[in-house]
Amino acid sequence: MTEAAAPTGPRPRPGRERAARLAAPLGTAAGLALAVAALHVRDPHRAGSWGLCPSSLLGIWCPGCGGLRAVNDLTHGDLAAAASSNLLLVLLAPALLALLAVWTVRRWQARPLRGAATVPGWSVGALLALVAAFTVLRNLPGAWLAP
């Protein structure tokens, strides 16, 4: 009977292991922070400041319409204007930030994302249904959800 050979070579240092685990959540957070900073500096309320809006091609308000303006308004502390631009984004942003925080802490602690930190399977379907309903409601005549 043969014994399994022990792994050879240098063992990774704990600090490097943690850095590798944190690369994805911290990279995501850095990308989000950069995007938010850009939206704070360059005002999306000016037409064409961020390129062509897909709604001009599609002829409907998509669920993301007004999202850039909402983030800009949030960075200036104007919650009412942000909600007026895109209520769905304003309502979902805290949950998305909480998920990013949980992901980062779990990776820091080298714990898997299973258990209480994961999103239940049914919630993906519920989120898709919410986005679809939001899209329909904001495109009804006289809809107050339109950006």
Short mmCIF file of C-alpha atoms in Angstrom, two decimals:
data_model
loop_
_atom_site.label_atom_id
_atom_site.label_comp_id
_atom_site.label_asym_id
_atom_site.label_seq_id
_atom_site.Cartn_x
_atom_site.Cartn_y
_atom_site.Cartn_z
CA MET A 1 0.00 0.00 0.00
CA THR A 2 1.36 3.41 -0.87
CA GLU A 3 0.95 6.55 1.10
CA ALA A 4 -0.15 9.78 -0.47
CA ALA A 5 2.78 12.03 -1.04
CA ALA A 6 2.83 15.21 0.96
CA PRO A 7 2.67 18.33 -1.16
CA THR A 8 6.09 19.68 -1.94
CA GLY A 9 7.20 23.23 -2.41
CA PRO A 10 6.76 26.31 -0.30
CA ARG A 11 3.52 26.75 1.56
CA PRO A 12 1.68 29.99 0.87
CA ARG A 13 1.91 32.54 3.63
CA PRO A 14 -1.36 33.31 5.45
CA GLY A 15 -1.22 36.99 4.42
CA ARG A 16 -1.00 36.06 0.76
CA GLU A 17 -3.84 33.59 1.10
CA ARG A 18 -6.04 36.29 2.60
CA ALA A 19 -5.07 38.77 -0.10
CA ALA A 20 -5.98 36.24 -2.77
CA ARG A 21 -9.33 35.55 -1.09
CA LEU A 22 -10.11 39.27 -0.85
CA ALA A 23 -9.10 40.15 -4.42
CA ALA A 24 -12.57 39.64 -5.94
CA PRO A 25 -14.71 41.44 -3.32
CA LEU A 26 -12.24 44.30 -2.90
CA GLY A 27 -11.84 44.62 -6.67
CA THR A 28 -15.62 44.78 -6.99
CA ALA A 29 -15.84 47.40 -4.24
CA ALA A 30 -13.07 49.46 -5.87
CA GLY A 31 -14.82 49.31 -9.25
CA LEU A 32 -18.09 50.42 -7.68
CA ALA A 33 -16.37 53.23 -5.80
CA LEU A 34 -14.71 54.42 -9.00
CA ALA A 35 -18.02 54.37 -10.88
CA VAL A 36 -19.79 56.26 -8.09
CA ALA A 37 -16.99 58.85 -7.97
CA ALA A 38 -17.22 59.32 -11.74
CA LEU A 39 -20.99 59.76 -11.48
CA HIS A 40 -20.51 62.32 -8.71
CA VAL A 41 -18.10 64.37 -10.82
CA ARG A 42 -19.73 64.07 -14.26
CA ASP A 43 -23.40 65.00 -14.07
CA PRO A 44 -25.63 62.48 -15.88
CA HIS A 45 -28.54 64.95 -15.76
CA ARG A 46 -27.04 66.67 -18.81
CA ALA A 47 -28.23 65.00 -22.02
CA GLY A 48 -25.51 62.99 -23.73
CA SER A 49 -23.01 63.32 -20.87
CA TRP A 50 -22.75 59.54 -20.59
CA GLY A 51 -23.52 58.57 -24.17
CA LEU A 52 -26.71 57.37 -25.78
CA CYS A 53 -29.51 56.06 -23.57
CA PRO A 54 -30.89 52.68 -24.71
CA SER A 55 -34.44 54.00 -24.21
CA SER A 56 -33.99 56.18 -27.29
CA LEU A 57 -33.40 53.01 -29.30
CA LEU A 58 -35.99 50.81 -27.59
CA GLY A 59 -38.75 53.37 -27.17
CA ILE A 60 -39.45 52.28 -23.59
CA TRP A 61 -38.03 53.10 -20.17
CA CYS A 62 -35.88 50.13 -19.16
CA PRO A 63 -35.44 49.18 -15.47
CA GLY A 64 -32.06 50.90 -15.48
CA CYS A 65 -33.31 54.20 -16.92
CA GLY A 66 -32.49 56.97 -14.49
CA GLY A 67 -30.00 54.79 -12.61
CA LEU A 68 -27.03 57.03 -13.36
CA ARG A 69 -28.99 60.11 -12.32
CA ALA A 70 -30.12 58.31 -9.15
CA VAL A 71 -26.54 57.47 -8.16
CA ASN A 72 -25.49 61.07 -8.85
CA ASP A 73 -28.35 62.34 -6.70
CA LEU A 74 -27.44 59.92 -3.90
CA THR A 75 -23.83 61.14 -3.92
CA HIS A 76 -25.17 64.65 -3.43
CA GLY A 77 -27.46 63.53 -0.58
CA ASP A 78 -30.71 64.10 -2.48
CA LEU A 79 -32.71 60.95 -1.72
CA ALA A 80 -35.99 62.33 -3.10
CA ALA A 81 -34.45 63.18 -6.48
CA ALA A 82 -32.73 59.78 -6.58
CA ALA A 83 -36.02 57.98 -5.90
CA SER A 84 -37.68 60.09 -8.58
CA SER A 85 -35.01 59.03 -11.10
CA ASN A 86 -35.03 55.30 -10.34
CA LEU A 87 -36.92 54.04 -7.30
CA LEU A 88 -35.87 50.42 -7.87
CA LEU A 89 -32.17 51.25 -7.70
CA VAL A 90 -32.65 53.32 -4.55
CA LEU A 91 -34.52 50.46 -2.86
CA LEU A 92 -32.10 47.72 -3.97
CA ALA A 93 -28.81 49.59 -3.37
CA PRO A 94 -28.69 48.94 0.41
CA ALA A 95 -29.30 45.21 -0.13
CA LEU A 96 -26.58 45.03 -2.78
CA LEU A 97 -24.13 46.86 -0.53
CA ALA A 98 -25.00 44.50 2.33
CA LEU A 99 -24.33 41.50 0.09
CA LEU A 100 -20.97 42.98 -0.89
CA ALA A 101 -20.13 43.50 2.80
CA VAL A 102 -21.11 39.93 3.70
CA TRP A 103 -19.07 38.58 0.78
CA THR A 104 -16.02 40.58 1.90
CA VAL A 105 -16.28 39.54 5.56
CA ARG A 106 -16.79 35.87 4.66
CA ARG A 107 -13.75 35.94 2.38
CA TRP A 108 -11.72 37.70 5.11
CA GLN A 109 -12.63 34.95 7.56
CA ALA A 110 -12.03 32.21 4.97
CA ARG A 111 -15.61 31.05 5.44
CA PRO A 112 -17.71 29.77 2.56
CA LEU A 113 -20.66 31.77 1.28
CA ARG A 114 -23.07 28.97 2.13
CA GLY A 115 -25.66 29.29 4.84
CA ALA A 116 -27.16 32.55 6.02
CA ALA A 117 -24.91 34.64 3.79
CA THR A 118 -26.21 33.23 0.54
CA VAL A 119 -29.24 34.37 -1.37
CA PRO A 120 -32.11 31.84 -1.39
CA GLY A 121 -32.87 30.36 -4.80
CA TRP A 122 -36.41 31.71 -4.90
CA SER A 123 -35.15 35.27 -4.46
CA VAL A 124 -33.63 35.34 -7.94
CA GLY A 125 -37.05 34.64 -9.46
CA ALA A 126 -38.66 37.18 -7.16
CA LEU A 127 -36.09 39.81 -8.17
CA LEU A 128 -36.69 39.12 -11.87
CA ALA A 129 -40.45 39.41 -11.33
CA LEU A 130 -39.95 42.69 -9.43
CA VAL A 131 -37.78 44.12 -12.23
CA ALA A 132 -40.32 43.03 -14.86
CA ALA A 133 -43.21 44.58 -12.90
CA PHE A 134 -41.20 47.78 -12.39
CA THR A 135 -40.50 47.96 -16.13
CA VAL A 136 -44.18 47.53 -17.02
CA LEU A 137 -45.39 50.00 -14.38
CA ARG A 138 -42.95 52.72 -15.36
CA ASN A 139 -44.07 52.49 -19.01
CA LEU A 140 -47.80 52.88 -18.37
CA PRO A 141 -49.31 56.18 -19.52
CA GLY A 142 -48.97 58.78 -16.78
CA ALA A 143 -46.83 56.44 -14.65
CA TRP A 144 -45.12 58.19 -11.77
CA LEU A 145 -42.30 55.63 -11.89
CA ALA A 146 -41.02 56.97 -15.23
CA PRO A 147 -37.65 58.69 -14.92
#
